[in-house]
Amino acid sequence: MTDASQATLPSFTLPSFTLNGEPRPLASAMTVADLLATLGLDGRKVAVERNEAIVPRSTYATTRLEPGDSLEIVHFIGGG
Amino acid sequence: MDQAITSDADDLWTVAGRSFRSRLVVGTGKYKDLEETAAAIEASGAEMVTVAVRRVNLSDPKAPMLQDYVDPKKYTYLPNTAGCHTAREAVRTLRLAREAGGWNLVKLEVLGPPPHLYPDMPGTFEAAEALIKDGFEVMVYCADDPLAAHRLEAMGCVAIMPLGAPIGSGLGIQNPAMLSLIIEQSKVPVLVDAGVGTASDAAIGMELGCTAVLLNSAIAHARNPILMARAMKAAVEAGRLAWRAGRMPRRMGADPSSPLGGLIR
């Protein structure tokens, strides 16, 4: 890559967030509830963490995702 | 004292205000599939099961979930921190577990590196302190160290769970003397957690006076997990009965069981 192409990159980055370690584009005005619905996940069976803070289930519909957010969505699996 | 219990119906154990009849706590990992998990747990008679907290598989959101097979209304879920090697990871994991499940009773384990995964006690103390402060009821996996066990109890842990041998090793209870010391000094339940390989190991743990036994691999990695689940249920019951009965004293010499009088000459 040349110096010239590197210089043009940052100005065109689309808004994105990180979900379970993977970058994703961020549609405008998306809440945690919207995200769970888009993913097809049952909100009663998962827990959500945003920027290392728990998102209480009661606030899914009002918690808006911001560019650069880091989200974790977890559930219970078999373990000893 | 437990030994005064004469009726099986009264022989319950209590942790964090919840009472249980089964003294076998089982893990839900390492099974072939969720059907086998459910069948083995049913056969074990366990009322409390450990579960792990992991990222949802976003590529398959409709995949069957553990709750669909092991009903959290029927079994007390005990979320663990398996795979956590620092206090920070463990606390973060259990905060998520509390949100996912809605309960405070958890199994804390902060582990050292492979190949032994030995309990990291400084990390365990740090995590236990943070969790208790945050309102959790902590059942704690720990070293078979009476000082560490005492310190965890004094901090407010609701159950002390020393290992019998490394996690998943199936080596059996390698430390009966240290376990006995911990059992003797503890006012909260003591569970042997890790190391049980087969039914006799579970019975030994109960005969030593453990409140209950926690195991996973011994059932899940048996050739027939359902049969081993039944074996573990019977072994824990037998070991508990033997402890309540009080074993005979050991002696170095023979003591004939048949009368010496009336022998023909």
Short mmCIF file of N, CA, C and O in Angstrom, two decimals, chain B residues 95-164:
data_model
loop_
_atom_site.label_atom_id
_atom_site.label_comp_id
_atom_site.label_asym_id
_atom_site.label_seq_id
_atom_site.Cartn_x
_atom_site.Cartn_y
_atom_site.Cartn_z
N ARG B 95 -21.52 -11.46 36.16
CA ARG B 95 -22.51 -10.37 36.04
C ARG B 95 -23.42 -10.64 34.84
O ARG B 95 -24.63 -10.43 34.91
N LEU B 96 -22.84 -11.14 33.76
CA LEU B 96 -23.66 -11.51 32.60
C LEU B 96 -24.58 -12.67 32.95
O LEU B 96 -25.76 -12.69 32.57
N ALA B 97 -24.06 -13.64 33.68
CA ALA B 97 -24.87 -14.80 34.07
C ALA B 97 -26.06 -14.37 34.91
O ALA B 97 -27.18 -14.85 34.75
N ARG B 98 -25.81 -13.43 35.81
CA ARG B 98 -26.90 -12.96 36.68
C ARG B 98 -27.99 -12.30 35.84
O ARG B 98 -29.17 -12.48 36.10
N GLU B 99 -27.57 -11.56 34.83
CA GLU B 99 -28.56 -10.90 33.97
C GLU B 99 -29.31 -11.93 33.13
O GLU B 99 -30.52 -11.84 32.92
N ALA B 100 -28.58 -12.94 32.63
CA ALA B 100 -29.22 -13.97 31.78
C ALA B 100 -30.18 -14.82 32.60
O ALA B 100 -31.25 -15.19 32.11
N GLY B 101 -29.81 -15.13 33.82
CA GLY B 101 -30.62 -16.07 34.59
C GLY B 101 -31.49 -15.42 35.64
O GLY B 101 -32.54 -15.94 35.99
N GLY B 102 -31.06 -14.31 36.14
CA GLY B 102 -31.85 -13.61 37.15
C GLY B 102 -31.64 -14.11 38.56
O GLY B 102 -32.47 -13.90 39.42
N TRP B 103 -30.52 -14.82 38.82
CA TRP B 103 -30.26 -15.26 40.18
C TRP B 103 -28.81 -14.99 40.57
O TRP B 103 -27.94 -14.79 39.72
N ASN B 104 -28.56 -15.03 41.89
CA ASN B 104 -27.28 -14.60 42.44
C ASN B 104 -26.34 -15.74 42.82
O ASN B 104 -25.20 -15.49 43.16
N LEU B 105 -26.86 -16.97 42.83
CA LEU B 105 -26.04 -18.11 43.27
C LEU B 105 -25.13 -18.54 42.12
O LEU B 105 -25.62 -18.87 41.04
N VAL B 106 -23.82 -18.51 42.37
CA VAL B 106 -22.87 -18.78 41.29
C VAL B 106 -21.72 -19.67 41.77
O VAL B 106 -21.47 -19.80 42.97
N LYS B 107 -21.05 -20.27 40.80
CA LYS B 107 -19.82 -21.01 41.09
C LYS B 107 -18.63 -20.22 40.56
O LYS B 107 -18.51 -20.01 39.35
N LEU B 108 -17.79 -19.79 41.48
CA LEU B 108 -16.59 -19.05 41.09
C LEU B 108 -15.42 -20.01 40.93
O LEU B 108 -15.17 -20.84 41.81
N GLU B 109 -14.74 -19.90 39.81
CA GLU B 109 -13.47 -20.61 39.65
C GLU B 109 -12.53 -19.70 38.86
O GLU B 109 -12.89 -19.21 37.80
N VAL B 110 -11.39 -19.43 39.44
CA VAL B 110 -10.34 -18.70 38.71
C VAL B 110 -9.18 -19.67 38.58
O VAL B 110 -8.67 -20.18 39.57
N LEU B 111 -8.84 -19.96 37.33
CA LEU B 111 -7.96 -21.10 37.08
C LEU B 111 -6.56 -20.69 36.66
O LEU B 111 -6.38 -19.68 35.97
N GLY B 112 -5.60 -21.50 37.07
CA GLY B 112 -4.24 -21.36 36.57
C GLY B 112 -4.16 -21.94 35.16
O GLY B 112 -5.16 -22.41 34.61
N PRO B 113 -2.96 -21.95 34.59
CA PRO B 113 -2.81 -22.40 33.21
C PRO B 113 -2.86 -23.92 33.10
O PRO B 113 -2.67 -24.62 34.09
N PRO B 114 -3.11 -24.44 31.88
CA PRO B 114 -2.93 -25.87 31.65
C PRO B 114 -1.47 -26.23 31.91
O PRO B 114 -0.63 -25.35 31.81
N PRO B 115 -1.12 -27.46 32.20
CA PRO B 115 -2.00 -28.63 32.14
C PRO B 115 -2.75 -28.91 33.45
O PRO B 115 -3.54 -29.82 33.48
N HIS B 116 -2.54 -28.13 34.52
CA HIS B 116 -3.19 -28.52 35.78
C HIS B 116 -4.48 -27.75 36.05
O HIS B 116 -5.35 -28.24 36.76
N LEU B 117 -4.62 -26.53 35.47
CA LEU B 117 -5.80 -25.69 35.74
C LEU B 117 -6.07 -25.58 37.24
O LEU B 117 -7.21 -25.53 37.69
N TYR B 118 -4.99 -25.55 38.00
CA TYR B 118 -5.13 -25.51 39.46
C TYR B 118 -5.77 -24.19 39.88
O TYR B 118 -5.55 -23.17 39.25
N PRO B 119 -6.58 -24.19 40.95
CA PRO B 119 -7.22 -22.94 41.37
C PRO B 119 -6.19 -21.85 41.64
O PRO B 119 -5.23 -22.07 42.37
N ASP B 120 -6.39 -20.69 41.02
CA ASP B 120 -5.52 -19.54 41.26
C ASP B 120 -6.09 -18.81 42.47
O ASP B 120 -7.08 -18.08 42.37
N MET B 121 -5.49 -19.04 43.63
CA MET B 121 -6.11 -18.53 44.86
C MET B 121 -6.06 -17.00 45.00
O MET B 121 -7.06 -16.41 45.41
N PRO B 122 -4.95 -16.33 44.66
CA PRO B 122 -5.01 -14.86 44.73
C PRO B 122 -6.13 -14.29 43.84
O PRO B 122 -6.88 -13.41 44.27
N GLY B 123 -6.26 -14.83 42.64
CA GLY B 123 -7.34 -14.38 41.74
C GLY B 123 -8.71 -14.74 42.31
O GLY B 123 -9.67 -13.97 42.18
N THR B 124 -8.81 -15.90 42.94
CA THR B 124 -10.08 -16.33 43.52
C THR B 124 -10.49 -15.42 44.67
O THR B 124 -11.66 -15.02 44.78
N PHE B 125 -9.54 -15.05 45.53
CA PHE B 125 -9.86 -14.13 46.64
C PHE B 125 -10.36 -12.78 46.10
O PHE B 125 -11.35 -12.24 46.58
N GLU B 126 -9.64 -12.29 45.10
CA GLU B 126 -9.99 -10.98 44.54
C GLU B 126 -11.41 -11.01 43.93
O GLU B 126 -12.22 -10.12 44.19
N ALA B 127 -11.70 -12.07 43.18
CA ALA B 127 -13.00 -12.17 42.54
C ALA B 127 -14.10 -12.39 43.59
O ALA B 127 -15.18 -11.78 43.51
N ALA B 128 -13.83 -13.23 44.58
CA ALA B 128 -14.84 -13.51 45.61
C ALA B 128 -15.21 -12.21 46.34
O ALA B 128 -16.40 -11.95 46.59
N GLU B 129 -14.22 -11.42 46.65
CA GLU B 129 -14.48 -10.17 47.35
C GLU B 129 -15.38 -9.25 46.52
O GLU B 129 -16.37 -8.71 47.02
N ALA B 130 -15.04 -9.11 45.24
CA ALA B 130 -15.83 -8.23 44.36
C ALA B 130 -17.25 -8.76 44.20
O ALA B 130 -18.22 -7.99 44.23
N LEU B 131 -17.39 -10.07 44.06
CA LEU B 131 -18.71 -10.66 43.83
C LEU B 131 -19.59 -10.54 45.07
O LEU B 131 -20.79 -10.22 44.97
N ILE B 132 -19.02 -10.81 46.23
CA ILE B 132 -19.81 -10.74 47.48
C ILE B 132 -20.26 -9.30 47.70
O ILE B 132 -21.41 -9.05 48.05
N LYS B 133 -19.38 -8.36 47.43
CA LYS B 133 -19.70 -6.94 47.56
C LYS B 133 -20.86 -6.56 46.62
O LYS B 133 -21.67 -5.70 46.94
N ASP B 134 -20.90 -7.24 45.48
CA ASP B 134 -21.91 -6.94 44.46
C ASP B 134 -23.19 -7.77 44.67
O ASP B 134 -24.06 -7.81 43.79
N GLY B 135 -23.30 -8.48 45.80
CA GLY B 135 -24.54 -9.17 46.12
C GLY B 135 -24.64 -10.61 45.66
O GLY B 135 -25.71 -11.22 45.75
N PHE B 136 -23.57 -11.17 45.14
CA PHE B 136 -23.61 -12.58 44.71
C PHE B 136 -23.49 -13.52 45.90
O PHE B 136 -22.91 -13.17 46.94
N GLU B 137 -24.03 -14.73 45.74
CA GLU B 137 -23.82 -15.81 46.70
C GLU B 137 -22.87 -16.79 46.02
O GLU B 137 -23.21 -17.39 45.01
N VAL B 138 -21.68 -16.88 46.60
CA VAL B 138 -20.56 -17.50 45.89
C VAL B 138 -20.24 -18.88 46.45
O VAL B 138 -19.84 -19.02 47.60
N MET B 139 -20.40 -19.89 45.60
CA MET B 139 -19.87 -21.23 45.88
C MET B 139 -18.52 -21.25 45.19
O MET B 139 -18.43 -20.96 43.99
N VAL B 140 -17.46 -21.57 45.94
CA VAL B 140 -16.14 -21.29 45.39
C VAL B 140 -15.28 -22.54 45.24
O VAL B 140 -15.08 -23.30 46.19
N TYR B 141 -14.80 -22.74 44.02
CA TYR B 141 -13.82 -23.78 43.72
C TYR B 141 -12.48 -23.32 44.26
O TYR B 141 -12.09 -22.17 44.04
N CYS B 142 -11.80 -24.20 44.99
CA CYS B 142 -10.56 -23.73 45.61
C CYS B 142 -9.56 -24.86 45.79
O CYS B 142 -9.88 -26.04 45.59
N ALA B 143 -8.36 -24.47 46.19
CA ALA B 143 -7.32 -25.43 46.51
C ALA B 143 -7.71 -26.17 47.79
O ALA B 143 -8.52 -25.69 48.58
N ASP B 144 -7.12 -27.34 48.00
CA ASP B 144 -7.41 -28.11 49.23
C ASP B 144 -6.51 -27.59 50.34
O ASP B 144 -5.73 -28.33 50.94
N ASP B 145 -6.65 -26.31 50.62
CA ASP B 145 -5.79 -25.58 51.56
C ASP B 145 -6.69 -25.06 52.68
O ASP B 145 -7.53 -24.19 52.44
N PRO B 146 -6.55 -25.60 53.88
CA PRO B 146 -7.45 -25.20 54.97
C PRO B 146 -7.43 -23.70 55.27
O PRO B 146 -8.45 -23.13 55.62
N LEU B 147 -6.26 -23.08 55.08
CA LEU B 147 -6.18 -21.63 55.34
C LEU B 147 -6.97 -20.85 54.30
O LEU B 147 -7.72 -19.93 54.62
N ALA B 148 -6.79 -21.25 53.04
CA ALA B 148 -7.53 -20.58 51.96
C ALA B 148 -9.02 -20.80 52.14
O ALA B 148 -9.83 -19.88 51.98
N ALA B 149 -9.40 -22.04 52.49
CA ALA B 149 -10.82 -22.36 52.66
C ALA B 149 -11.41 -21.54 53.79
O ALA B 149 -12.53 -21.01 53.68
N HIS B 150 -10.67 -21.41 54.88
CA HIS B 150 -11.16 -20.63 56.02
C HIS B 150 -11.32 -19.17 55.65
O HIS B 150 -12.32 -18.52 56.00
N ARG B 151 -10.36 -18.66 54.91
CA ARG B 151 -10.42 -17.26 54.51
C ARG B 151 -11.64 -17.00 53.60
O ARG B 151 -12.35 -16.01 53.77
N LEU B 152 -11.91 -17.93 52.69
CA LEU B 152 -13.07 -17.77 51.79
C LEU B 152 -14.37 -17.81 52.58
O LEU B 152 -15.30 -17.05 52.31
N GLU B 153 -14.43 -18.70 53.56
CA GLU B 153 -15.64 -18.77 54.39
C GLU B 153 -15.81 -17.47 55.18
O GLU B 153 -16.92 -16.92 55.26
N ALA B 154 -14.71 -16.98 55.75
CA ALA B 154 -14.78 -15.75 56.54
C ALA B 154 -15.20 -14.56 55.67
O ALA B 154 -15.88 -13.65 56.13
N MET B 155 -14.82 -14.58 54.40
CA MET B 155 -15.22 -13.50 53.48
C MET B 155 -16.71 -13.52 53.20
O MET B 155 -17.28 -12.51 52.80
N GLY B 156 -17.33 -14.71 53.36
CA GLY B 156 -18.77 -14.80 53.12
C GLY B 156 -19.16 -15.74 51.99
O GLY B 156 -20.31 -15.73 51.55
N CYS B 157 -18.23 -16.56 51.52
CA CYS B 157 -18.61 -17.55 50.49
C CYS B 157 -19.61 -18.53 51.10
O CYS B 157 -19.50 -18.89 52.28
N VAL B 158 -20.59 -18.97 50.32
CA VAL B 158 -21.67 -19.79 50.86
C VAL B 158 -21.38 -21.29 50.76
O VAL B 158 -22.09 -22.09 51.38
N ALA B 159 -20.38 -21.68 50.00
CA ALA B 159 -19.95 -23.08 49.97
C ALA B 159 -18.49 -23.12 49.55
O ALA B 159 -18.05 -22.31 48.74
N ILE B 160 -17.76 -24.06 50.15
CA ILE B 160 -16.34 -24.23 49.87
C ILE B 160 -16.21 -25.51 49.03
O ILE B 160 -16.71 -26.56 49.42
N MET B 161 -15.51 -25.39 47.89
CA MET B 161 -15.48 -26.53 46.97
C MET B 161 -14.04 -26.85 46.54
O MET B 161 -13.61 -26.49 45.44
N PRO B 162 -13.31 -27.55 47.42
CA PRO B 162 -11.94 -27.92 47.06
C PRO B 162 -11.91 -29.03 46.01
O PRO B 162 -12.83 -29.86 45.94
N LEU B 163 -10.83 -29.04 45.25
CA LEU B 163 -10.67 -30.10 44.26
C LEU B 163 -10.22 -31.40 44.93
O LEU B 163 -9.55 -31.36 45.97
N GLY B 164 -10.61 -32.52 44.33
CA GLY B 164 -10.11 -33.82 44.78
C GLY B 164 -8.93 -34.24 43.95
O GLY B 164 -8.10 -35.06 44.36
#
